[in-house]
PDB file of C-alpha atoms in Angstrom:
ATOM      1  CA  MET A   1      66.850 122.293 224.029  1.00 50.00           C
ATOM      2  CA  ASN A   2      65.541 121.081 220.659  1.00 57.00           C
ATOM      3  CA  ILE A   3      65.555 117.279 220.387  1.00 58.00           C
ATOM      4  CA  LEU A   4      64.789 116.221 216.843  1.00 73.00           C
ATOM      5  CA  LYS A   5      62.492 113.256 216.306  1.00 84.00           C
ATOM      6  CA  SER A   6      62.361 110.858 213.390  1.00 95.00           C
ATOM      7  CA  LYS A   7      58.946 110.619 211.792  1.00 97.00           C
ATOM      8  CA  VAL A   8      57.852 108.342 208.953  1.00 98.00           C
ATOM      9  CA  VAL A   9      54.608 108.812 207.046  1.00 98.00           C
ATOM     10  CA  ILE A  10      53.214 105.825 205.143  1.00 98.00           C
ATOM     11  CA  ILE A  11      50.614 106.495 202.460  1.00 98.00           C
ATOM     12  CA  GLY A  12      48.495 103.423 201.889  1.00 96.00           C
ATOM     13  CA  ALA A  13      47.165 101.180 204.676  1.00 96.00           C
ATOM     14  CA  GLY A  14      47.019  98.060 202.550  1.00 94.00           C
ATOM     15  CA  ASN A  15      49.089  94.928 203.126  1.00 96.00           C
ATOM     16  CA  VAL A  16      52.356  96.529 202.046  1.00 97.00           C
ATOM     17  CA  GLY A  17      51.877  99.762 203.985  1.00 97.00           C
ATOM     18  CA  VAL A  18      50.847  98.057 207.214  1.00 98.00           C
ATOM     19  CA  SER A  19      53.593  95.422 206.946  1.00 98.00           C
ATOM     20  CA  THR A  20      56.076  98.256 206.473  1.00 98.00           C
ATOM     21  CA  ALA A  21      54.731  99.997 209.572  1.00 98.00           C
ATOM     22  CA  PHE A  22      55.003  96.800 211.614  1.00 98.00           C
ATOM     23  CA  CYS A  23      58.558  96.218 210.373  1.00 97.00           C
ATOM     24  CA  LEU A  24      59.510  99.777 211.383  1.00 98.00           C
ATOM     25  CA  ILE A  25      58.000  99.259 214.842  1.00 97.00           C
ATOM     26  CA  ASN A  26      59.587  95.847 215.286  1.00 96.00           C
ATOM     27  CA  GLN A  27      63.026  97.273 214.511  1.00 96.00           C
ATOM     28  CA  GLY A  28      62.416 100.431 216.551  1.00 95.00           C
ATOM     29  CA  LEU A  29      63.691 102.685 213.788  1.00 96.00           C
ATOM     30  CA  CYS A  30      61.673 105.854 214.302  1.00 96.00           C
ATOM     31  CA  ASP A  31      59.857 107.864 216.965  1.00 96.00           C
ATOM     32  CA  GLU A  32      56.564 108.306 215.146  1.00 98.00           C
ATOM     33  CA  ILE A  33      54.584 106.717 212.304  1.00 98.00           C
ATOM     34  CA  ALA A  34      51.586 108.328 210.618  1.00 98.00           C
ATOM     35  CA  LEU A  35      49.413 106.086 208.456  1.00 98.00           C
ATOM     36  CA  ILE A  36      47.363 107.768 205.703  1.00 98.00           C
ATOM     37  CA  ASP A  37      44.620 106.057 203.738  1.00 97.00           C
ATOM     38  CA  LEU A  38      41.387 107.064 201.998  1.00 95.00           C
ATOM     39  CA  ASN A  39      39.657 104.451 204.151  1.00 95.00           C
ATOM     40  CA  GLN A  40      40.155 106.114 207.524  1.00 95.00           C
ATOM     41  CA  GLU A  41      38.297 103.407 209.442  1.00 97.00           C
ATOM     42  CA  LYS A  42      40.686 100.798 208.054  1.00 97.00           C
ATOM     43  CA  ALA A  43      43.637 103.025 208.914  1.00 97.00           C
ATOM     44  CA  PHE A  44      42.290 103.544 212.448  1.00 98.00           C
ATOM     45  CA  GLY A  45      41.887  99.809 212.955  1.00 98.00           C
ATOM     46  CA  GLU A  46      45.470  99.191 211.816  1.00 98.00           C
ATOM     47  CA  VAL A  47      46.750 101.950 214.113  1.00 98.00           C
ATOM     48  CA  LEU A  48      44.968 100.409 217.101  1.00 98.00           C
ATOM     49  CA  ASP A  49      46.361  96.974 216.283  1.00 98.00           C
ATOM     50  CA  LEU A  50      49.902  98.291 215.825  1.00 97.00           C
ATOM     51  CA  SER A  51      49.761 100.456 218.949  1.00 97.00           C
ATOM     52  CA  GLN A  52      48.594  97.563 221.095  1.00 97.00           C
ATOM     53  CA  SER A  53      51.637  95.496 220.049  1.00 96.00           C
ATOM     54  CA  MET A  54      54.024  97.970 221.658  1.00 96.00           C
ATOM     55  CA  GLU A  55      54.268  96.192 225.025  1.00 95.00           C
ATOM     56  CA  TYR A  56      56.498  93.539 223.485  1.00 94.00           C
ATOM     57  CA  MET A  57      58.602  95.737 221.223  1.00 94.00           C
ATOM     58  CA  ASN A  58      62.007  97.283 221.888  1.00 89.00           C
ATOM     59  CA  ARG A  59      60.619 100.807 222.141  1.00 92.00           C
ATOM     60  CA  ASN A  60      57.339 102.683 222.252  1.00 95.00           C
ATOM     61  CA  THR A  61      56.788 104.060 218.766  1.00 97.00           C
ATOM     62  CA  ALA A  62      53.913 106.531 218.480  1.00 97.00           C
ATOM     63  CA  VAL A  63      51.484 105.421 215.758  1.00 98.00           C
ATOM     64  CA  LYS A  64      48.534 107.460 214.543  1.00 98.00           C
ATOM     65  CA  VAL A  65      46.106 107.983 211.688  1.00 98.00           C
ATOM     66  CA  GLY A  66      47.708 110.774 209.697  1.00 97.00           C
ATOM     67  CA  THR A  67      46.771 113.505 207.264  1.00 97.00           C
ATOM     68  CA  TYR A  68      48.929 115.084 204.586  1.00 98.00           C
ATOM     69  CA  ASP A  69      49.809 117.832 207.069  1.00 97.00           C
ATOM     70  CA  ASP A  70      51.922 115.180 208.829  1.00 97.00           C
ATOM     71  CA  CYS A  71      54.277 115.162 205.843  1.00 98.00           C
ATOM     72  CA  ARG A  72      55.467 118.681 206.678  1.00 97.00           C
ATOM     73  CA  ASP A  73      57.913 117.572 209.402  1.00 96.00           C
ATOM     74  CA  ALA A  74      58.407 113.952 208.292  1.00 97.00           C
ATOM     75  CA  SER A  75      61.902 112.609 207.776  1.00 97.00           C
ATOM     76  CA  ILE A  76      60.619 110.087 205.236  1.00 98.00           C
ATOM     77  CA  VAL A  77      57.359 109.610 203.339  1.00 98.00           C
ATOM     78  CA  ILE A  78      56.726 106.153 201.882  1.00 98.00           C
ATOM     79  CA  ILE A  79      54.182 105.770 199.079  1.00 98.00           C
ATOM     80  CA  THR A  80      52.719 102.266 198.904  1.00 96.00           C
ATOM     81  CA  ALA A  81      49.271 103.185 197.541  1.00 90.00           C
ATOM     82  CA  SER A  82      48.567 101.675 194.151  1.00 80.00           C
ATOM     83  CA  VAL A  83      45.801 100.299 191.968  1.00 76.00           C
ATOM     84  CA  PRO A  84      44.645  96.717 192.636  1.00 69.00           C
ATOM     85  CA  VAL A  85      46.137  93.889 190.577  1.00 60.00           C
ATOM     86  CA  HIS A  86      43.400  91.513 189.449  1.00 56.00           C
ATOM     87  CA  ASN A  87      45.354  89.258 187.145  1.00 54.00           C
ATOM     88  CA  ALA A  88      48.768  87.875 188.075  1.00 43.00           C
ATOM     89  CA  ARG A  89      49.671  87.648 184.373  1.00 45.00           C
ATOM     90  CA  ASN A  90      49.406  91.425 184.010  1.00 49.00           C
ATOM     91  CA  ASP A  91      52.669  93.213 183.383  1.00 57.00           C
ATOM     92  CA  ARG A  92      53.382  95.788 186.108  1.00 57.00           C
ATOM     93  CA  LEU A  93      53.651  98.441 183.415  1.00 62.00           C
ATOM     94  CA  LYS A  94      49.980  97.893 182.484  1.00 67.00           C
ATOM     95  CA  MET A  95      49.226  99.525 185.829  1.00 70.00           C
ATOM     96  CA  LEU A  96      50.845 102.737 184.606  1.00 78.00           C
ATOM     97  CA  GLU A  97      47.864 104.878 183.568  1.00 79.00           C
ATOM     98  CA  PRO A  98      45.634 104.367 186.644  1.00 83.00           C
ATOM     99  CA  THR A  99      48.569 104.479 189.052  1.00 86.00           C
ATOM    100  CA  LYS A 100      49.821 107.719 187.472  1.00 91.00           C
ATOM    101  CA  LYS A 101      46.590 109.468 188.465  1.00 91.00           C
ATOM    102  CA  VAL A 102      46.882 108.179 192.033  1.00 93.00           C
ATOM    103  CA  MET A 103      50.551 109.216 192.215  1.00 95.00           C
ATOM    104  CA  ARG A 104      49.885 112.754 190.981  1.00 95.00           C
ATOM    105  CA  THR A 105      47.184 113.275 193.610  1.00 95.00           C
ATOM    106  CA  ILE A 106      49.362 111.896 196.403  1.00 97.00           C
ATOM    107  CA  VAL A 107      52.574 113.745 195.517  1.00 98.00           C
ATOM    108  CA  THR A 108      50.702 117.015 195.019  1.00 97.00           C
ATOM    109  CA  GLU A 109      49.207 116.731 198.507  1.00 98.00           C
ATOM    110  CA  ILE A 110      52.571 115.794 200.025  1.00 98.00           C
ATOM    111  CA  MET A 111      54.290 118.829 198.547  1.00 98.00           C
ATOM    112  CA  LYS A 112      51.473 121.176 199.607  1.00 97.00           C
ATOM    113  CA  SER A 113      52.425 120.381 203.202  1.00 97.00           C
ATOM    114  CA  GLY A 114      55.912 121.862 202.760  1.00 97.00           C
ATOM    115  CA  PHE A 115      57.613 118.450 202.856  1.00 97.00           C
ATOM    116  CA  ASP A 116      61.365 118.453 202.239  1.00 96.00           C
ATOM    117  CA  GLY A 117      62.425 115.010 203.406  1.00 97.00           C
ATOM    118  CA  HIS A 118      63.048 111.729 201.618  1.00 98.00           C
ATOM    119  CA  LEU A 119      60.376 110.242 199.376  1.00 98.00           C
ATOM    120  CA  ILE A 120      60.441 106.471 198.956  1.00 98.00           C
ATOM    121  CA  VAL A 121      58.198 105.115 196.212  1.00 98.00           C
ATOM    122  CA  VAL A 122      57.055 101.503 196.386  1.00 97.00           C
ATOM    123  CA  SER A 123      53.983 101.680 194.114  1.00 94.00           C
ATOM    124  CA  ASN A 124      54.295  99.731 190.862  1.00 91.00           C
ATOM    125  CA  PRO A 125      55.447 100.174 188.164  1.00 92.00           C
ATOM    126  CA  VAL A 126      58.024 101.470 190.610  1.00 95.00           C
ATOM    127  CA  ASP A 127      60.755 102.771 188.288  1.00 96.00           C
ATOM    128  CA  VAL A 128      58.362 104.813 186.161  1.00 95.00           C
ATOM    129  CA  MET A 129      56.373 106.000 189.173  1.00 95.00           C
ATOM    130  CA  THR A 130      59.529 107.102 190.975  1.00 97.00           C
ATOM    131  CA  TYR A 131      60.588 109.131 187.951  1.00 97.00           C
ATOM    132  CA  TYR A 132      57.092 110.644 187.800  1.00 96.00           C
ATOM    133  CA  ALA A 133      57.155 111.489 191.523  1.00 97.00           C
ATOM    134  CA  TYR A 134      60.567 113.116 191.060  1.00 97.00           C
ATOM    135  CA  LYS A 135      59.322 115.238 188.164  1.00 96.00           C
ATOM    136  CA  ILE A 136      56.135 116.501 189.815  1.00 96.00           C
ATOM    137  CA  SER A 137      57.538 116.893 193.347  1.00 97.00           C
ATOM    138  CA  GLY A 138      60.400 119.227 192.466  1.00 97.00           C
ATOM    139  CA  LEU A 139      62.545 117.497 195.091  1.00 98.00           C
ATOM    140  CA  PRO A 140      66.240 116.866 194.411  1.00 98.00           C
ATOM    141  CA  ALA A 141      66.792 113.478 192.784  1.00 98.00           C
ATOM    142  CA  ARG A 142      68.812 112.187 195.728  1.00 98.00           C
ATOM    143  CA  GLN A 143      65.729 112.619 197.946  1.00 98.00           C
ATOM    144  CA  VAL A 144      63.418 110.571 195.686  1.00 98.00           C
ATOM    145  CA  ILE A 145      64.185 106.859 195.772  1.00 98.00           C
ATOM    146  CA  GLY A 146      62.292 103.850 194.432  1.00 98.00           C
ATOM    147  CA  SER A 147      62.361 100.471 196.155  1.00 98.00           C
ATOM    148  CA  GLY A 148      63.469  99.147 192.766  1.00 97.00           C
ATOM    149  CA  THR A 149      65.193  95.768 192.744  1.00 97.00           C
ATOM    150  CA  THR A 150      66.000  95.609 196.457  1.00 98.00           C
ATOM    151  CA  LEU A 151      63.488  92.768 196.863  1.00 97.00           C
ATOM    152  CA  ASP A 152      64.502  91.088 193.587  1.00 97.00           C
ATOM    153  CA  THR A 153      68.076  91.078 194.883  1.00 98.00           C
ATOM    154  CA  ALA A 154      66.995  89.485 198.169  1.00 97.00           C
ATOM    155  CA  ARG A 155      65.105  86.839 196.222  1.00 97.00           C
ATOM    156  CA  LEU A 156      68.078  86.098 193.972  1.00 97.00           C
ATOM    157  CA  LYS A 157      70.352  85.715 196.982  1.00 97.00           C
ATOM    158  CA  TYR A 158      67.776  83.393 198.562  1.00 96.00           C
ATOM    159  CA  PHE A 159      67.647  81.139 195.475  1.00 94.00           C
ATOM    160  CA  ILE A 160      71.443  81.016 195.151  1.00 94.00           C
ATOM    161  CA  ALA A 161      71.800  80.271 198.865  1.00 94.00           C
ATOM    162  CA  GLN A 162      69.190  77.493 198.664  1.00 92.00           C
ATOM    163  CA  LYS A 163      71.134  75.750 195.902  1.00 91.00           C
ATOM    164  CA  ILE A 164      74.500  76.045 197.628  1.00 89.00           C
ATOM    165  CA  ASP A 165      73.192  75.642 201.194  1.00 90.00           C
ATOM    166  CA  VAL A 166      74.619  78.812 202.710  1.00 93.00           C
ATOM    167  CA  ASP A 167      73.180  81.849 204.483  1.00 95.00           C
ATOM    168  CA  PRO A 168      71.798  84.311 201.877  1.00 95.00           C
ATOM    169  CA  ARG A 169      73.775  87.052 203.610  1.00 94.00           C
ATOM    170  CA  SER A 170      76.961  85.269 202.526  1.00 95.00           C
ATOM    171  CA  VAL A 171      75.928  85.729 198.899  1.00 96.00           C
ATOM    172  CA  HIS A 172      76.971  88.993 197.258  1.00 97.00           C
ATOM    173  CA  ALA A 173      74.774  89.486 194.210  1.00 97.00           C
ATOM    174  CA  LEU A 174      72.624  92.156 192.597  1.00 98.00           C
ATOM    175  CA  VAL A 175      69.623  92.372 190.344  1.00 98.00           C
ATOM    176  CA  ILE A 176      69.633  95.658 188.417  1.00 98.00           C
ATOM    177  CA  GLY A 177      67.551  97.332 185.739  1.00 97.00           C
ATOM    178  CA  GLU A 178      63.755  97.459 185.711  1.00 96.00           C
ATOM    179  CA  HIS A 179      61.818  95.972 188.613  1.00 95.00           C
ATOM    180  CA  GLY A 180      60.078  93.662 186.166  1.00 90.00           C
ATOM    181  CA  ASP A 181      60.624  91.247 183.332  1.00 90.00           C
ATOM    182  CA  SER A 182      63.538  93.137 181.739  1.00 94.00           C
ATOM    183  CA  GLU A 183      65.621  93.145 184.935  1.00 96.00           C
ATOM    184  CA  MET A 184      69.053  91.552 184.639  1.00 97.00           C
ATOM    185  CA  ILE A 185      71.707  89.877 186.750  1.00 98.00           C
ATOM    186  CA  PRO A 186      75.372  90.806 186.185  1.00 98.00           C
ATOM    187  CA  TRP A 187      76.598  87.289 186.958  1.00 98.00           C
ATOM    188  CA  SER A 188      80.234  88.296 186.477  1.00 97.00           C
ATOM    189  CA  THR A 189      79.988  90.331 189.715  1.00 97.00           C
ATOM    190  CA  VAL A 190      78.375  87.614 191.883  1.00 97.00           C
ATOM    191  CA  ARG A 191      80.478  86.282 194.771  1.00 97.00           C
ATOM    192  CA  ILE A 192      79.841  83.690 197.483  1.00 95.00           C
ATOM    193  CA  GLY A 193      82.286  84.036 200.338  1.00 92.00           C
ATOM    194  CA  GLY A 194      84.643  85.885 198.004  1.00 93.00           C
ATOM    195  CA  LYS A 195      84.500  83.142 195.367  1.00 95.00           C
ATOM    196  CA  ASP A 196      83.046  83.967 191.954  1.00 96.00           C
ATOM    197  CA  ILE A 197      79.774  82.275 191.025  1.00 96.00           C
ATOM    198  CA  TYR A 198      81.263  80.527 187.976  1.00 95.00           C
ATOM    199  CA  SER A 199      83.863  78.776 190.124  1.00 95.00           C
ATOM    200  CA  VAL A 200      81.237  77.854 192.701  1.00 94.00           C
ATOM    201  CA  VAL A 201      79.006  76.314 190.025  1.00 93.00           C
ATOM    202  CA  ARG A 202      81.930  74.465 188.441  1.00 93.00           C
ATOM    203  CA  ASP A 203      83.001  73.035 191.798  1.00 92.00           C
ATOM    204  CA  ASN A 204      79.450  72.037 192.780  1.00 88.00           C
ATOM    205  CA  GLU A 205      78.075  70.888 189.447  1.00 87.00           C
ATOM    206  CA  ALA A 206      76.677  67.670 190.898  1.00 82.00           C
ATOM    207  CA  ARG A 207      74.538  69.643 193.357  1.00 82.00           C
ATOM    208  CA  ILE A 208      73.418  72.647 191.363  1.00 84.00           C
ATOM    209  CA  GLY A 209      73.840  71.678 187.726  1.00 83.00           C
ATOM    210  CA  LYS A 210      76.170  72.829 184.998  1.00 86.00           C
ATOM    211  CA  ASP A 211      74.275  75.938 183.896  1.00 89.00           C
ATOM    212  CA  PRO A 212      71.752  77.106 186.555  1.00 92.00           C
ATOM    213  CA  TYR A 213      71.830  80.803 185.650  1.00 93.00           C
ATOM    214  CA  ASP A 214      68.711  81.065 183.478  1.00 93.00           C
ATOM    215  CA  GLU A 215      66.754  78.992 185.970  1.00 93.00           C
ATOM    216  CA  MET A 216      67.731  81.211 188.911  1.00 92.00           C
ATOM    217  CA  LYS A 217      66.909  84.355 186.936  1.00 94.00           C
ATOM    218  CA  ALA A 218      63.496  82.954 185.991  1.00 94.00           C
ATOM    219  CA  GLU A 219      62.828  82.012 189.620  1.00 94.00           C
ATOM    220  CA  THR A 220      63.718  85.544 190.698  1.00 95.00           C
ATOM    221  CA  ILE A 221      61.466  87.219 188.142  1.00 93.00           C
ATOM    222  CA  LYS A 222      58.436  85.021 188.814  1.00 93.00           C
ATOM    223  CA  ALA A 223      58.891  84.835 192.606  1.00 93.00           C
ATOM    224  CA  GLY A 224      56.391  87.583 193.337  1.00 91.00           C
ATOM    225  CA  TRP A 225      53.698  85.971 191.196  1.00 91.00           C
ATOM    226  CA  GLU A 226      54.332  82.591 192.853  1.00 93.00           C
ATOM    227  CA  ILE A 227      53.433  84.242 196.158  1.00 93.00           C
ATOM    228  CA  PHE A 228      50.604  86.351 194.718  1.00 91.00           C
ATOM    229  CA  ASN A 229      48.903  83.339 193.133  1.00 93.00           C
ATOM    230  CA  ARG A 230      48.845  81.541 196.477  1.00 95.00           C
ATOM    231  CA  LYS A 231      47.932  84.280 198.963  1.00 93.00           C
ATOM    232  CA  GLY A 232      46.647  87.145 196.837  1.00 90.00           C
ATOM    233  CA  ASN A 233      49.377  89.642 197.716  1.00 89.00           C
ATOM    234  CA  THR A 234      53.038  90.034 198.583  1.00 92.00           C
ATOM    235  CA  CYS A 235      53.909  92.153 201.592  1.00 95.00           C
ATOM    236  CA  TYR A 236      56.635  90.932 203.951  1.00 96.00           C
ATOM    237  CA  GLY A 237      59.495  90.890 201.459  1.00 96.00           C
ATOM    238  CA  ILE A 238      58.800  94.339 200.043  1.00 97.00           C
ATOM    239  CA  ALA A 239      58.142  95.737 203.520  1.00 97.00           C
ATOM    240  CA  SER A 240      61.512  94.520 204.812  1.00 97.00           C
ATOM    241  CA  SER A 241      63.251  95.810 201.677  1.00 98.00           C
ATOM    242  CA  THR A 242      61.648  99.230 202.084  1.00 98.00           C
ATOM    243  CA  VAL A 243      62.550  99.380 205.758  1.00 98.00           C
ATOM    244  CA  GLY A 244      66.098  98.438 204.782  1.00 98.00           C
ATOM    245  CA  ILE A 245      66.226 101.670 202.758  1.00 98.00           C
ATOM    246  CA  VAL A 246      64.688 103.650 205.638  1.00 98.00           C
ATOM    247  CA  LYS A 247      67.226 102.249 208.103  1.00 98.00           C
ATOM    248  CA  THR A 248      70.109 103.106 205.789  1.00 98.00           C
ATOM    249  CA  ILE A 249      68.918 106.722 205.595  1.00 97.00           C
ATOM    250  CA  LEU A 250      68.034 107.259 209.264  1.00 97.00           C
ATOM    251  CA  HIS A 251      71.222 105.576 210.522  1.00 97.00           C
ATOM    252  CA  ASN A 252      73.439 107.221 207.894  1.00 97.00           C
ATOM    253  CA  GLU A 253      74.871 103.803 207.035  1.00 97.00           C
ATOM    254  CA  ASN A 254      76.400 104.488 203.605  1.00 98.00           C
ATOM    255  CA  ARG A 255      75.124 101.073 202.595  1.00 97.00           C
ATOM    256  CA  ILE A 256      75.005 100.100 198.924  1.00 98.00           C
ATOM    257  CA  LEU A 257      71.538  99.022 197.796  1.00 98.00           C
ATOM    258  CA  PRO A 258      70.065  98.433 194.313  1.00 98.00           C
ATOM    259  CA  VAL A 259      67.441 101.180 194.392  1.00 98.00           C
ATOM    260  CA  SER A 260      65.694 103.023 191.605  1.00 98.00           C
ATOM    261  CA  THR A 261      67.541 106.313 191.281  1.00 98.00           C
ATOM    262  CA  LEU A 262      68.229 108.935 188.632  1.00 98.00           C
ATOM    263  CA  LEU A 263      70.969 108.238 186.115  1.00 98.00           C
ATOM    264  CA  GLN A 264      72.691 111.439 185.030  1.00 97.00           C
ATOM    265  CA  GLY A 265      75.299 110.063 182.642  1.00 96.00           C
ATOM    266  CA  GLU A 266      76.125 106.934 184.640  1.00 97.00           C
ATOM    267  CA  TYR A 267      76.083 103.736 182.590  1.00 97.00           C
ATOM    268  CA  GLY A 268      75.737 105.954 179.506  1.00 96.00           C
ATOM    269  CA  HIS A 269      72.141 107.011 180.287  1.00 97.00           C
ATOM    270  CA  ASP A 270      70.606 110.302 181.317  1.00 96.00           C
ATOM    271  CA  ASP A 271      67.312 111.391 182.913  1.00 96.00           C
ATOM    272  CA  LEU A 272      66.287 107.812 183.692  1.00 97.00           C
ATOM    273  CA  TYR A 273      65.153 106.210 186.937  1.00 98.00           C
ATOM    274  CA  ILE A 274      66.286 102.596 187.118  1.00 98.00           C
ATOM    275  CA  SER A 275      67.804 100.282 189.724  1.00 98.00           C
ATOM    276  CA  VAL A 276      71.563 100.365 190.080  1.00 98.00           C
ATOM    277  CA  PRO A 277      73.794  99.886 193.141  1.00 98.00           C
ATOM    278  CA  THR A 278      73.695 103.159 195.060  1.00 98.00           C
ATOM    279  CA  ILE A 279      75.394 104.434 198.202  1.00 98.00           C
ATOM    280  CA  ILE A 280      72.679 105.661 200.556  1.00 98.00           C
ATOM    281  CA  ASP A 281      73.207 107.878 203.584  1.00 97.00           C
ATOM    282  CA  ARG A 282      71.209 110.494 205.484  1.00 97.00           C
ATOM    283  CA  THR A 283      71.220 112.728 202.395  1.00 97.00           C
ATOM    284  CA  GLY A 284      69.574 109.996 200.312  1.00 98.00           C
ATOM    285  CA  ALA A 285      71.015 108.530 197.112  1.00 98.00           C
ATOM    286  CA  LYS A 286      74.536 109.855 197.593  1.00 97.00           C
ATOM    287  CA  GLU A 287      76.442 108.147 194.807  1.00 98.00           C
ATOM    288  CA  ILE A 288      75.851 105.586 192.061  1.00 98.00           C
ATOM    289  CA  VAL A 289      78.254 102.649 191.844  1.00 98.00           C
ATOM    290  CA  GLU A 290      79.101 101.790 188.239  1.00 98.00           C
ATOM    291  CA  LEU A 291      79.681  98.060 187.896  1.00 97.00           C
ATOM    292  CA  ASP A 292      82.354  96.548 185.695  1.00 97.00           C
ATOM    293  CA  MET A 293      80.143  94.347 183.520  1.00 97.00           C
ATOM    294  CA  THR A 294      80.801  92.233 180.452  1.00 97.00           C
ATOM    295  CA  ASP A 295      79.749  93.484 177.012  1.00 97.00           C
ATOM    296  CA  GLU A 296      76.800  91.083 177.025  1.00 97.00           C
ATOM    297  CA  GLU A 297      75.703  92.263 180.468  1.00 98.00           C
ATOM    298  CA  PHE A 298      75.893  95.907 179.390  1.00 97.00           C
ATOM    299  CA  LYS A 299      73.778  95.052 176.355  1.00 97.00           C
ATOM    300  CA  GLU A 300      71.143  93.430 178.561  1.00 97.00           C
ATOM    301  CA  PHE A 301      71.142  96.376 180.966  1.00 98.00           C
ATOM    302  CA  ASN A 302      70.798  98.845 178.083  1.00 97.00           C
ATOM    303  CA  GLN A 303      67.796  96.916 176.787  1.00 97.00           C
ATOM    304  CA  SER A 304      66.146  97.281 180.192  1.00 97.00           C
ATOM    305  CA  CYS A 305      66.882 101.020 180.148  1.00 97.00           C
ATOM    306  CA  GLU A 306      65.366 101.474 176.697  1.00 96.00           C
ATOM    307  CA  HIS A 307      62.325  99.443 177.741  1.00 94.00           C
ATOM    308  CA  LEU A 308      61.641 101.827 180.629  1.00 94.00           C
ATOM    309  CA  LYS A 309      62.300 104.949 178.559  1.00 93.00           C
ATOM    310  CA  SER A 310      59.640 103.836 176.093  1.00 90.00           C
ATOM    311  CA  PHE A 311      56.979 104.485 178.751  1.00 89.00           C
ATOM    312  CA  TYR A 312      58.014 108.056 179.555  1.00 90.00           C
ATOM    313  CA  ASP A 313      55.828 109.489 176.777  1.00 83.00           C
ATOM    314  CA  CYS A 314      52.836 108.087 178.675  1.00 81.00           C
ATOM    315  CA  LEU A 315      53.650 110.371 181.618  1.00 82.00           C
ATOM    316  CA  ASP A 316      52.937 113.588 179.728  1.00 74.00           C
ATOM    317  CA  ASP A 317      49.657 115.103 180.857  1.00 61.00           C
TER     318      ASP A 317
END
């Protein structure tokens, strides 16, 4: 009898990588986790710490220090490794050149192993790096997914929920476009308990103001830096967002998430990785959902697309 196991490899044992590993263990989503990092002593320490937490988890997940050979039979490889951010005012896209070199090395080693699973890219600038990983890996586009605006969407829902005083999970909203300053919110699609956001604002003007949209968008965009400036990193939000993608794949959920995926004519764009609502199942990014947006929203989304495309020339070696 051949019993298949689910194995996740995480490349990068920094705050994001280790938080992702802990989130996977806490939710009991896979049989085995391999943690790869240039600093093997750091990786070993994290593996010991994670392994010794197992007594109080729902299942005994095997955790080990990995090598790139572990990618060969992995269901999912998550890339969190990136260059350090020293200045919170830096645009994520300024990290492009140094991160590109790191990404090429990592993806080349992954593919040498014979890997043919799902590649989830978290490293910033995530949309450009996911496109780059897709190009150099040779994997089908549906198997290469960027974390994109999954976290931005969670943050937006949090800010809306705070203003209205409801559970964020009762808010149905999306942030799409670049994971960065050009991201946009198609407000015309936002619903709270089935009620459109404009009606909710109109009926609760005394509590949340007459026109809170720009404020909530600004809060969403700067949320990561608000955390970074206080604690020096962000890890829990992006880890839970990444594990949300992993869970959707491993459990074949057909859940719609705003991930960075390849547009091939959708929304009028081609050969572009950007965040749009996407149906995800065990095959990966199964189908893109094309939103019915207003003309102004389409214009804003197109601007985000063109902004990202302008960096593709920098990827040529």
